[in-house]
Amino acid sequence: LLSSWVVVALALARTAGVALTKQNPHWMLILMVGGQMLSFLQVTSTIAKLPINWSNPWKTFAKIFLFFSLDVALFRLECLGITGHADTYAVQMLMPVVVVIVFCCLFSALRLLGFRAMPIAGLVNAIGHFAISLYIAFCLLSLAPFHCYSHPNGLESMVQFPQVVCGSGDDYGLMVFIGICGIIIYPVLTVCLVLYLIRLYPRMITSSDTTLITYFRFIFYRWRPECYWFGGILTIRNLLFPLMPMTLPDDRSDVAAAVMQLTLQSVLLATVKYMPWRSMEMNYMDIFLNFMVGMTLFIGSMAIYSGQ
């Protein structure tokens, strides 16, 4: 996943200074399709966080989708000497920072080697596209300390680390602190930045200075000019979708599923009404993927209480 984003970063950095009307349409379509598919996989991984008694082959698919939530439990960090729960979670939260550092180092190295065709705006777009594409995964990471399940004795444990009791212990306190910092840096800061830039867009587009539009093209390039605001709709959806299963208790999973379905169908209706994507094929693809996610959530919702 990291190596693929390095390739994307190079391409974004190289083309950031080129006007959209002069971009290769096939490259733009590939970039939009890749981002949409990654978003679809993350949304599906969020459904896998619900306490649903999946049957095969859905259970196998759910485990595969967890990879796209950046669940460190899928990786063997103990091979690196990292065994503590708080240490493991800290490494998990630092993964996006490591990717950004890799982008910056790669960009600096290319500039030193004489690749002057890669502007600073390219680096900003590469990092921004990375943050937007994996936004749901970052939300799931940040909210992990607040995702707990109940024991018969009244205590609660973290779903990601069952050995950690929620509300007690130094490990849990440290993980909550890291999680709150992550919530501020990843979900909150990202959605505020996107909404603020969308608010400024009409002013930016009428200004002779197009610096901000060039630097933050990753927010607007996917949409038709009259639907420039649709990126804010998707960002809010990607914030609300993981918020429900990660913060509501397991005995309120029906409420979480209902709110997730309502959020999903609201965005689906907006997509059908406005057809916001720059490519009509992307509109059809988005409608189809949203329908498939809605059907998966609907089928899974019927199994929420199957074990009771």
PDB file of C-alpha atoms in Angstrom:
ATOM      1  CA  LEU A   1       0.000   0.000   0.000  1.00  0.00           C
ATOM      2  CA  LEU A   2       2.850   2.385   0.871  1.00  0.00           C
ATOM      3  CA  SER A   3       4.774   1.601  -2.329  1.00  0.00           C
ATOM      4  CA  SER A   4       1.690   2.282  -4.448  1.00  0.00           C
ATOM      5  CA  TRP A   5       1.278   5.667  -2.775  1.00  0.00           C
ATOM      6  CA  VAL A   6       4.910   6.535  -3.534  1.00  0.00           C
ATOM      7  CA  VAL A   7       4.133   6.047  -7.249  1.00  0.00           C
ATOM      8  CA  VAL A   8       0.977   8.152  -6.932  1.00  0.00           C
ATOM      9  CA  ALA A   9       2.938  10.847  -5.095  1.00  0.00           C
ATOM     10  CA  LEU A  10       5.451  11.102  -7.939  1.00  0.00           C
ATOM     11  CA  ALA A  11       2.691  11.408 -10.525  1.00  0.00           C
ATOM     12  CA  LEU A  12       0.788  14.016  -8.514  1.00  0.00           C
ATOM     13  CA  ALA A  13       3.928  16.034  -7.861  1.00  0.00           C
ATOM     14  CA  ARG A  14       4.815  15.998 -11.564  1.00  0.00           C
ATOM     15  CA  THR A  15       1.399  17.182 -12.808  1.00  0.00           C
ATOM     16  CA  ALA A  16       0.354  19.612 -10.049  1.00  0.00           C
ATOM     17  CA  GLY A  17       1.415  22.648 -12.031  1.00  0.00           C
ATOM     18  CA  VAL A  18      -0.439  21.599 -15.197  1.00  0.00           C
ATOM     19  CA  ALA A  19      -3.922  22.996 -15.844  1.00  0.00           C
ATOM     20  CA  LEU A  20      -6.770  20.489 -15.597  1.00  0.00           C
ATOM     21  CA  THR A  21      -7.758  21.152 -19.201  1.00  0.00           C
ATOM     22  CA  LYS A  22      -4.267  20.034 -20.293  1.00  0.00           C
ATOM     23  CA  GLN A  23      -4.086  16.941 -18.104  1.00  0.00           C
ATOM     24  CA  ASN A  24      -4.105  13.472 -19.605  1.00  0.00           C
ATOM     25  CA  PRO A  25      -7.767  12.422 -19.205  1.00  0.00           C
ATOM     26  CA  HIS A  26      -6.829   8.742 -18.862  1.00  0.00           C
ATOM     27  CA  TRP A  27      -4.466   9.522 -15.968  1.00  0.00           C
ATOM     28  CA  MET A  28      -7.121  11.630 -14.254  1.00  0.00           C
ATOM     29  CA  LEU A  29      -9.687   8.834 -14.640  1.00  0.00           C
ATOM     30  CA  ILE A  30      -7.279   6.236 -13.224  1.00  0.00           C
ATOM     31  CA  LEU A  31      -6.552   8.487 -10.247  1.00  0.00           C
ATOM     32  CA  MET A  32     -10.261   9.042  -9.542  1.00  0.00           C
ATOM     33  CA  VAL A  33     -11.111   5.349  -9.916  1.00  0.00           C
ATOM     34  CA  GLY A  34      -8.264   4.344  -7.590  1.00  0.00           C
ATOM     35  CA  GLY A  35      -9.323   6.836  -4.933  1.00  0.00           C
ATOM     36  CA  GLN A  36     -12.962   5.789  -5.194  1.00  0.00           C
ATOM     37  CA  MET A  37     -12.138   2.090  -4.897  1.00  0.00           C
ATOM     38  CA  LEU A  38      -9.942   2.771  -1.860  1.00  0.00           C
ATOM     39  CA  SER A  39     -12.773   4.760  -0.270  1.00  0.00           C
ATOM     40  CA  PHE A  40     -15.209   1.909  -0.990  1.00  0.00           C
ATOM     41  CA  LEU A  41     -12.905  -0.632   0.680  1.00  0.00           C
ATOM     42  CA  GLN A  42     -12.538   1.566   3.772  1.00  0.00           C
ATOM     43  CA  VAL A  43     -16.301   2.107   4.041  1.00  0.00           C
ATOM     44  CA  THR A  44     -16.774  -1.651   3.848  1.00  0.00           C
ATOM     45  CA  SER A  45     -14.103  -2.173   6.505  1.00  0.00           C
ATOM     46  CA  THR A  46     -16.119   0.160   8.759  1.00  0.00           C
ATOM     47  CA  ILE A  47     -19.134  -2.152   8.425  1.00  0.00           C
ATOM     48  CA  ALA A  48     -16.856  -5.003   9.512  1.00  0.00           C
ATOM     49  CA  LYS A  49     -16.372  -3.134  12.824  1.00  0.00           C
ATOM     50  CA  LEU A  50     -20.030  -3.725  13.719  1.00  0.00           C
ATOM     51  CA  PRO A  51     -20.693  -6.760  15.981  1.00  0.00           C
ATOM     52  CA  ILE A  52     -22.254  -8.757  13.167  1.00  0.00           C
ATOM     53  CA  ASN A  53     -22.125 -12.557  13.160  1.00  0.00           C
ATOM     54  CA  TRP A  54     -21.008 -12.860   9.560  1.00  0.00           C
ATOM     55  CA  SER A  55     -21.245 -16.235   7.873  1.00  0.00           C
ATOM     56  CA  ASN A  56     -18.908 -17.440   5.140  1.00  0.00           C
ATOM     57  CA  PRO A  57     -17.920 -16.168   2.636  1.00  0.00           C
ATOM     58  CA  TRP A  58     -18.783 -12.766   4.192  1.00  0.00           C
ATOM     59  CA  LYS A  59     -16.621 -13.511   7.252  1.00  0.00           C
ATOM     60  CA  THR A  60     -13.577 -14.002   5.017  1.00  0.00           C
ATOM     61  CA  PHE A  61     -14.319 -10.793   3.118  1.00  0.00           C
ATOM     62  CA  ALA A  62     -14.690  -8.878   6.398  1.00  0.00           C
ATOM     63  CA  LYS A  63     -11.205  -9.976   7.508  1.00  0.00           C
ATOM     64  CA  ILE A  64      -9.742  -8.904   4.173  1.00  0.00           C
ATOM     65  CA  PHE A  65     -11.408  -5.496   4.380  1.00  0.00           C
ATOM     66  CA  LEU A  66      -9.867  -4.920   7.839  1.00  0.00           C
ATOM     67  CA  PHE A  67      -6.508  -4.506   6.076  1.00  0.00           C
ATOM     68  CA  PHE A  68      -7.765  -1.221   4.639  1.00  0.00           C
ATOM     69  CA  SER A  69      -8.567   0.072   8.132  1.00  0.00           C
ATOM     70  CA  LEU A  70      -4.782  -0.070   8.821  1.00  0.00           C
ATOM     71  CA  ASP A  71      -5.316  -2.503  11.699  1.00  0.00           C
ATOM     72  CA  VAL A  72      -1.846  -3.074  13.131  1.00  0.00           C
ATOM     73  CA  ALA A  73      -3.024  -6.405  14.566  1.00  0.00           C
ATOM     74  CA  LEU A  74      -2.647  -7.708  11.006  1.00  0.00           C
ATOM     75  CA  PHE A  75       1.088  -6.946  11.133  1.00  0.00           C
ATOM     76  CA  ARG A  76       3.652  -8.632  13.379  1.00  0.00           C
ATOM     77  CA  LEU A  77       5.141  -5.677  15.226  1.00  0.00           C
ATOM     78  CA  GLU A  78       6.547  -7.979  17.903  1.00  0.00           C
ATOM     79  CA  CYS A  79       9.241  -8.855  15.370  1.00  0.00           C
ATOM     80  CA  LEU A  80      10.441  -5.269  15.826  1.00  0.00           C
ATOM     81  CA  GLY A  81      10.420  -5.590  19.611  1.00  0.00           C
ATOM     82  CA  ILE A  82       7.138  -3.675  20.000  1.00  0.00           C
ATOM     83  CA  THR A  83       4.971  -5.675  22.408  1.00  0.00           C
ATOM     84  CA  GLY A  84       3.204  -3.178  24.699  1.00  0.00           C
ATOM     85  CA  HIS A  85      -0.369  -2.211  23.858  1.00  0.00           C
ATOM     86  CA  ALA A  86       0.253   1.521  24.172  1.00  0.00           C
ATOM     87  CA  ASP A  87       3.468   1.234  22.122  1.00  0.00           C
ATOM     88  CA  THR A  88       1.643  -0.708  19.412  1.00  0.00           C
ATOM     89  CA  TYR A  89      -1.123   1.875  19.257  1.00  0.00           C
ATOM     90  CA  ALA A  90       1.425   4.715  19.148  1.00  0.00           C
ATOM     91  CA  VAL A  91       3.126   3.075  16.165  1.00  0.00           C
ATOM     92  CA  GLN A  92      -0.259   2.692  14.525  1.00  0.00           C
ATOM     93  CA  MET A  93      -1.036   6.382  14.965  1.00  0.00           C
ATOM     94  CA  LEU A  94       2.392   7.395  13.651  1.00  0.00           C
ATOM     95  CA  MET A  95       1.975   5.483  10.387  1.00  0.00           C
ATOM     96  CA  PRO A  96       0.446   8.484   8.509  1.00  0.00           C
ATOM     97  CA  VAL A  97       3.237  10.722   9.808  1.00  0.00           C
ATOM     98  CA  VAL A  98       5.841   8.237   8.534  1.00  0.00           C
ATOM     99  CA  VAL A  99       4.202   8.259   5.086  1.00  0.00           C
ATOM    100  CA  VAL A 100       4.269  12.077   5.004  1.00  0.00           C
ATOM    101  CA  ILE A 101       7.964  12.042   5.977  1.00  0.00           C
ATOM    102  CA  VAL A 102       8.651   9.533   3.175  1.00  0.00           C
ATOM    103  CA  PHE A 103       6.873  11.842   0.712  1.00  0.00           C
ATOM    104  CA  CYS A 104       8.906  14.848   1.881  1.00  0.00           C
ATOM    105  CA  CYS A 105      12.220  12.977   1.743  1.00  0.00           C
ATOM    106  CA  LEU A 106      11.459  11.579  -1.703  1.00  0.00           C
ATOM    107  CA  PHE A 107      10.428  14.999  -2.982  1.00  0.00           C
ATOM    108  CA  SER A 108      13.556  16.645  -1.539  1.00  0.00           C
ATOM    109  CA  ALA A 109      15.801  13.973  -3.048  1.00  0.00           C
ATOM    110  CA  LEU A 110      14.252  14.413  -6.489  1.00  0.00           C
ATOM    111  CA  ARG A 111      14.635  18.180  -6.282  1.00  0.00           C
ATOM    112  CA  LEU A 112      18.308  17.793  -5.335  1.00  0.00           C
ATOM    113  CA  LEU A 113      18.777  15.475  -8.309  1.00  0.00           C
ATOM    114  CA  GLY A 114      17.544  18.218 -10.610  1.00  0.00           C
ATOM    115  CA  PHE A 115      13.877  17.325 -11.129  1.00  0.00           C
ATOM    116  CA  ARG A 116      12.730  20.954 -11.008  1.00  0.00           C
ATOM    117  CA  ALA A 117       9.514  20.099 -12.852  1.00  0.00           C
ATOM    118  CA  MET A 118       8.074  18.905  -9.537  1.00  0.00           C
ATOM    119  CA  PRO A 119       6.716  22.011  -7.754  1.00  0.00           C
ATOM    120  CA  ILE A 120       6.038  22.399  -4.034  1.00  0.00           C
ATOM    121  CA  ALA A 121       2.332  22.274  -4.913  1.00  0.00           C
ATOM    122  CA  GLY A 122       2.923  18.712  -6.065  1.00  0.00           C
ATOM    123  CA  LEU A 123       4.094  17.688  -2.606  1.00  0.00           C
ATOM    124  CA  VAL A 124       1.069  19.355  -0.985  1.00  0.00           C
ATOM    125  CA  ASN A 125      -1.275  17.596  -3.421  1.00  0.00           C
ATOM    126  CA  ALA A 126       0.380  14.224  -2.845  1.00  0.00           C
ATOM    127  CA  ILE A 127       0.029  14.541   0.944  1.00  0.00           C
ATOM    128  CA  GLY A 128      -3.503  15.910   0.636  1.00  0.00           C
ATOM    129  CA  HIS A 129      -4.623  13.139  -1.685  1.00  0.00           C
ATOM    130  CA  PHE A 130      -3.136  10.591   0.705  1.00  0.00           C
ATOM    131  CA  ALA A 131      -4.980  12.142   3.668  1.00  0.00           C
ATOM    132  CA  ILE A 132      -8.324  12.352   1.847  1.00  0.00           C
ATOM    133  CA  SER A 133      -8.136   8.841   0.379  1.00  0.00           C
ATOM    134  CA  LEU A 134      -7.339   7.205   3.742  1.00  0.00           C
ATOM    135  CA  TYR A 135      -9.480   9.531   5.843  1.00  0.00           C
ATOM    136  CA  ILE A 136     -11.819   6.775   7.080  1.00  0.00           C
ATOM    137  CA  ALA A 137      -8.862   4.643   8.149  1.00  0.00           C
ATOM    138  CA  PHE A 138      -7.412   7.580  10.088  1.00  0.00           C
ATOM    139  CA  CYS A 139     -10.767   8.096  11.828  1.00  0.00           C
ATOM    140  CA  LEU A 140     -10.897   4.421  12.815  1.00  0.00           C
ATOM    141  CA  LEU A 141      -7.346   4.621  14.169  1.00  0.00           C
ATOM    142  CA  SER A 142      -8.063   7.702  16.266  1.00  0.00           C
ATOM    143  CA  LEU A 143     -11.307   6.322  17.719  1.00  0.00           C
ATOM    144  CA  ALA A 144      -9.918   2.884  18.626  1.00  0.00           C
ATOM    145  CA  PRO A 145      -9.496   3.602  22.410  1.00  0.00           C
ATOM    146  CA  PHE A 146     -13.201   4.451  22.642  1.00  0.00           C
ATOM    147  CA  HIS A 147     -14.368   1.242  20.947  1.00  0.00           C
ATOM    148  CA  CYS A 148     -15.052  -1.071  23.881  1.00  0.00           C
ATOM    149  CA  TYR A 149     -17.215  -4.112  24.592  1.00  0.00           C
ATOM    150  CA  SER A 150     -18.831  -5.242  27.864  1.00  0.00           C
ATOM    151  CA  HIS A 151     -18.034  -8.241  30.060  1.00  0.00           C
ATOM    152  CA  PRO A 152     -20.636 -10.032  32.226  1.00  0.00           C
ATOM    153  CA  ASN A 153     -18.953  -8.570  35.338  1.00  0.00           C
ATOM    154  CA  GLY A 154     -19.654  -5.031  34.164  1.00  0.00           C
ATOM    155  CA  LEU A 155     -16.120  -4.192  33.013  1.00  0.00           C
ATOM    156  CA  GLU A 156     -15.314  -3.165  29.451  1.00  0.00           C
ATOM    157  CA  SER A 157     -12.326  -3.996  27.257  1.00  0.00           C
ATOM    158  CA  MET A 158     -11.002  -2.457  24.084  1.00  0.00           C
ATOM    159  CA  VAL A 159     -12.069  -4.312  20.962  1.00  0.00           C
ATOM    160  CA  GLN A 160      -8.630  -3.907  19.379  1.00  0.00           C
ATOM    161  CA  PHE A 161      -6.747  -4.902  22.563  1.00  0.00           C
ATOM    162  CA  PRO A 162      -9.035  -7.130  24.691  1.00  0.00           C
ATOM    163  CA  GLN A 163      -6.383  -7.300  27.447  1.00  0.00           C
ATOM    164  CA  VAL A 164      -6.781  -3.549  28.064  1.00  0.00           C
ATOM    165  CA  VAL A 165      -9.662  -2.628  30.400  1.00  0.00           C
ATOM    166  CA  CYS A 166     -11.423   0.561  29.345  1.00  0.00           C
ATOM    167  CA  GLY A 167     -11.330   3.302  31.966  1.00  0.00           C
ATOM    168  CA  SER A 168      -8.443   1.981  34.045  1.00  0.00           C
ATOM    169  CA  GLY A 169      -4.702   1.436  33.834  1.00  0.00           C
ATOM    170  CA  ASP A 170      -1.780   3.526  32.606  1.00  0.00           C
ATOM    171  CA  ASP A 171      -1.831   1.889  29.177  1.00  0.00           C
ATOM    172  CA  TYR A 172      -5.436   2.865  28.562  1.00  0.00           C
ATOM    173  CA  GLY A 173      -4.907   6.425  29.796  1.00  0.00           C
ATOM    174  CA  LEU A 174      -1.948   6.865  27.452  1.00  0.00           C
ATOM    175  CA  MET A 175      -3.912   5.404  24.546  1.00  0.00           C
ATOM    176  CA  VAL A 176      -6.815   7.780  25.198  1.00  0.00           C
ATOM    177  CA  PHE A 177      -4.395  10.711  25.181  1.00  0.00           C
ATOM    178  CA  ILE A 178      -2.868   9.543  21.891  1.00  0.00           C
ATOM    179  CA  GLY A 179      -6.355   8.965  20.474  1.00  0.00           C
ATOM    180  CA  ILE A 180      -7.540  12.479  21.392  1.00  0.00           C
ATOM    181  CA  CYS A 181      -4.446  13.984  19.762  1.00  0.00           C
ATOM    182  CA  GLY A 182      -5.125  11.845  16.713  1.00  0.00           C
ATOM    183  CA  ILE A 183      -8.766  12.958  16.561  1.00  0.00           C
ATOM    184  CA  ILE A 184      -7.698  16.608  16.584  1.00  0.00           C
ATOM    185  CA  ILE A 185      -4.932  16.139  14.001  1.00  0.00           C
ATOM    186  CA  TYR A 186      -6.587  13.688  11.612  1.00  0.00           C
ATOM    187  CA  PRO A 187     -10.417  13.805  11.502  1.00  0.00           C
ATOM    188  CA  VAL A 188     -11.122  17.271  12.934  1.00  0.00           C
ATOM    189  CA  LEU A 189      -8.305  19.223  11.271  1.00  0.00           C
ATOM    190  CA  THR A 190      -8.917  17.570   7.893  1.00  0.00           C
ATOM    191  CA  VAL A 191     -12.665  18.218   7.792  1.00  0.00           C
ATOM    192  CA  CYS A 192     -12.174  21.830   8.978  1.00  0.00           C
ATOM    193  CA  LEU A 193      -9.533  22.453   6.295  1.00  0.00           C
ATOM    194  CA  VAL A 194     -11.704  20.963   3.539  1.00  0.00           C
ATOM    195  CA  LEU A 195     -14.810  22.935   4.546  1.00  0.00           C
ATOM    196  CA  TYR A 196     -12.810  26.155   4.934  1.00  0.00           C
ATOM    197  CA  LEU A 197     -11.236  25.829   1.474  1.00  0.00           C
ATOM    198  CA  ILE A 198     -14.617  25.018  -0.076  1.00  0.00           C
ATOM    199  CA  ARG A 199     -15.982  28.191   1.488  1.00  0.00           C
ATOM    200  CA  LEU A 200     -13.078  30.148  -0.040  1.00  0.00           C
ATOM    201  CA  TYR A 201     -13.360  28.521  -3.474  1.00  0.00           C
ATOM    202  CA  PRO A 202     -15.719  31.074  -5.126  1.00  0.00           C
ATOM    203  CA  ARG A 203     -13.361  33.840  -4.050  1.00  0.00           C
ATOM    204  CA  MET A 204     -10.292  31.897  -5.210  1.00  0.00           C
ATOM    205  CA  ILE A 205     -11.738  31.100  -8.637  1.00  0.00           C
ATOM    206  CA  THR A 206     -12.513  34.754  -9.366  1.00  0.00           C
ATOM    207  CA  SER A 207      -9.106  35.942  -8.176  1.00  0.00           C
ATOM    208  CA  SER A 208      -6.167  36.411 -10.520  1.00  0.00           C
ATOM    209  CA  ASP A 209      -3.988  34.531  -8.008  1.00  0.00           C
ATOM    210  CA  THR A 210      -4.574  30.794  -8.452  1.00  0.00           C
ATOM    211  CA  THR A 211      -1.937  29.701  -5.907  1.00  0.00           C
ATOM    212  CA  LEU A 212      -4.401  28.224  -3.421  1.00  0.00           C
ATOM    213  CA  ILE A 213      -6.312  26.343  -6.117  1.00  0.00           C
ATOM    214  CA  THR A 214      -3.051  24.847  -7.380  1.00  0.00           C
ATOM    215  CA  TYR A 215      -1.912  23.856  -3.890  1.00  0.00           C
ATOM    216  CA  PHE A 216      -5.257  22.312  -2.913  1.00  0.00           C
ATOM    217  CA  ARG A 217      -6.310  20.852  -6.245  1.00  0.00           C
ATOM    218  CA  PHE A 218      -6.853  17.448  -4.591  1.00  0.00           C
ATOM    219  CA  ILE A 219     -10.076  18.784  -3.028  1.00  0.00           C
ATOM    220  CA  PHE A 220     -11.628  20.092  -6.252  1.00  0.00           C
ATOM    221  CA  TYR A 221     -10.247  18.238  -9.286  1.00  0.00           C
ATOM    222  CA  ARG A 222     -12.736  15.332  -9.072  1.00  0.00           C
ATOM    223  CA  TRP A 223     -15.869  17.469  -9.369  1.00  0.00           C
ATOM    224  CA  ARG A 224     -17.647  19.445 -12.041  1.00  0.00           C
ATOM    225  CA  PRO A 225     -17.071  23.188 -11.506  1.00  0.00           C
ATOM    226  CA  GLU A 226     -20.634  23.808 -10.330  1.00  0.00           C
ATOM    227  CA  CYS A 227     -20.353  20.942  -7.796  1.00  0.00           C
ATOM    228  CA  TYR A 228     -17.035  22.044  -6.271  1.00  0.00           C
ATOM    229  CA  TRP A 229     -18.599  21.655  -2.794  1.00  0.00           C
ATOM    230  CA  PHE A 230     -19.250  17.911  -3.092  1.00  0.00           C
ATOM    231  CA  GLY A 231     -15.879  17.070  -1.586  1.00  0.00           C
ATOM    232  CA  GLY A 232     -17.183  18.482   1.694  1.00  0.00           C
ATOM    233  CA  ILE A 233     -20.208  16.161   1.522  1.00  0.00           C
ATOM    234  CA  LEU A 234     -17.996  13.110   1.110  1.00  0.00           C
ATOM    235  CA  THR A 235     -15.631  14.220   3.880  1.00  0.00           C
ATOM    236  CA  ILE A 236     -18.534  14.620   6.316  1.00  0.00           C
ATOM    237  CA  ARG A 237     -19.853  11.188   5.284  1.00  0.00           C
ATOM    238  CA  ASN A 238     -16.421   9.678   5.842  1.00  0.00           C
ATOM    239  CA  LEU A 239     -16.358  11.241   9.318  1.00  0.00           C
ATOM    240  CA  LEU A 240     -19.854  10.129  10.384  1.00  0.00           C
ATOM    241  CA  PHE A 241     -19.597   6.615   8.969  1.00  0.00           C
ATOM    242  CA  PRO A 242     -16.813   5.336  11.278  1.00  0.00           C
ATOM    243  CA  LEU A 243     -17.998   7.482  14.193  1.00  0.00           C
ATOM    244  CA  MET A 244     -21.088   5.334  14.789  1.00  0.00           C
ATOM    245  CA  PRO A 245     -19.632   1.808  15.263  1.00  0.00           C
ATOM    246  CA  MET A 246     -16.575   3.129  17.126  1.00  0.00           C
ATOM    247  CA  THR A 247     -18.358   5.229  19.763  1.00  0.00           C
ATOM    248  CA  LEU A 248     -21.751   3.586  20.338  1.00  0.00           C
ATOM    249  CA  PRO A 249     -21.834   0.500  22.621  1.00  0.00           C
ATOM    250  CA  ASP A 250     -22.493  -2.917  21.118  1.00  0.00           C
ATOM    251  CA  ASP A 251     -26.044  -2.997  22.463  1.00  0.00           C
ATOM    252  CA  ARG A 252     -26.763   0.064  20.304  1.00  0.00           C
ATOM    253  CA  SER A 253     -25.418  -1.465  17.109  1.00  0.00           C
ATOM    254  CA  ASP A 254     -28.865  -1.246  15.545  1.00  0.00           C
ATOM    255  CA  VAL A 255     -28.759   2.534  16.029  1.00  0.00           C
ATOM    256  CA  ALA A 256     -25.245   2.667  14.581  1.00  0.00           C
ATOM    257  CA  ALA A 257     -26.318   0.655  11.542  1.00  0.00           C
ATOM    258  CA  ALA A 258     -29.396   2.857  11.026  1.00  0.00           C
ATOM    259  CA  VAL A 259     -27.382   6.101  11.168  1.00  0.00           C
ATOM    260  CA  MET A 260     -24.746   4.643   8.836  1.00  0.00           C
ATOM    261  CA  GLN A 261     -27.444   3.600   6.374  1.00  0.00           C
ATOM    262  CA  LEU A 262     -29.093   7.022   6.555  1.00  0.00           C
ATOM    263  CA  THR A 263     -25.750   8.747   5.947  1.00  0.00           C
ATOM    264  CA  LEU A 264     -24.944   6.460   3.038  1.00  0.00           C
ATOM    265  CA  GLN A 265     -28.341   6.825   1.349  1.00  0.00           C
ATOM    266  CA  SER A 266     -28.327  10.615   1.781  1.00  0.00           C
ATOM    267  CA  VAL A 267     -25.033  10.858  -0.102  1.00  0.00           C
ATOM    268  CA  LEU A 268     -26.321   8.392  -2.704  1.00  0.00           C
ATOM    269  CA  LEU A 269     -29.403  10.555  -3.339  1.00  0.00           C
ATOM    270  CA  ALA A 270     -27.209  13.669  -3.605  1.00  0.00           C
ATOM    271  CA  THR A 271     -24.987  11.871  -6.123  1.00  0.00           C
ATOM    272  CA  VAL A 272     -27.989  10.837  -8.234  1.00  0.00           C
ATOM    273  CA  LYS A 273     -29.431  14.355  -8.136  1.00  0.00           C
ATOM    274  CA  TYR A 274     -26.289  16.363  -8.933  1.00  0.00           C
ATOM    275  CA  MET A 275     -24.036  13.849 -10.775  1.00  0.00           C
ATOM    276  CA  PRO A 276     -21.057  15.766  -9.314  1.00  0.00           C
ATOM    277  CA  TRP A 277     -18.121  13.769 -10.700  1.00  0.00           C
ATOM    278  CA  ARG A 278     -16.184  15.266 -13.587  1.00  0.00           C
ATOM    279  CA  SER A 279     -16.590  11.995 -15.507  1.00  0.00           C
ATOM    280  CA  MET A 280     -20.043  10.470 -16.086  1.00  0.00           C
ATOM    281  CA  GLU A 281     -18.517   7.000 -15.735  1.00  0.00           C
ATOM    282  CA  MET A 282     -17.381   7.952 -12.232  1.00  0.00           C
ATOM    283  CA  ASN A 283     -20.926   8.987 -11.329  1.00  0.00           C
ATOM    284  CA  TYR A 284     -22.228   5.591 -12.386  1.00  0.00           C
ATOM    285  CA  MET A 285     -19.426   3.835 -10.526  1.00  0.00           C
ATOM    286  CA  ASP A 286     -20.074   5.864  -7.365  1.00  0.00           C
ATOM    287  CA  ILE A 287     -23.796   5.093  -7.473  1.00  0.00           C
ATOM    288  CA  PHE A 288     -23.102   1.381  -7.969  1.00  0.00           C
ATOM    289  CA  LEU A 289     -20.541   1.184  -5.126  1.00  0.00           C
ATOM    290  CA  ASN A 290     -22.805   3.089  -2.728  1.00  0.00           C
ATOM    291  CA  PHE A 291     -25.647   0.717  -3.601  1.00  0.00           C
ATOM    292  CA  MET A 292     -23.420  -2.309  -2.925  1.00  0.00           C
ATOM    293  CA  VAL A 293     -22.261  -0.911   0.426  1.00  0.00           C
ATOM    294  CA  GLY A 294     -25.884  -0.168   1.366  1.00  0.00           C
ATOM    295  CA  MET A 295     -26.937  -3.715   0.499  1.00  0.00           C
ATOM    296  CA  THR A 296     -24.014  -5.156   2.493  1.00  0.00           C
ATOM    297  CA  LEU A 297     -24.973  -3.045   5.505  1.00  0.00           C
ATOM    298  CA  PHE A 298     -28.645  -4.003   5.131  1.00  0.00           C
ATOM    299  CA  ILE A 299     -27.872  -7.735   4.969  1.00  0.00           C
ATOM    300  CA  GLY A 300     -25.419  -7.515   7.862  1.00  0.00           C
ATOM    301  CA  SER A 301     -27.874  -5.541  10.007  1.00  0.00           C
ATOM    302  CA  MET A 302     -30.225  -8.506  10.024  1.00  0.00           C
ATOM    303  CA  ALA A 303     -27.523 -10.557  11.788  1.00  0.00           C
ATOM    304  CA  ILE A 304     -26.652  -8.035  14.523  1.00  0.00           C
ATOM    305  CA  TYR A 305     -28.762  -9.820  17.147  1.00  0.00           C
ATOM    306  CA  SER A 306     -28.431 -13.333  15.713  1.00  0.00           C
ATOM    307  CA  GLY A 307     -26.277 -14.409  18.643  1.00  0.00           C
ATOM    308  CA  GLN A 308     -28.767 -13.283  21.303  1.00  0.00           C
TER     309      GLN A 308
END
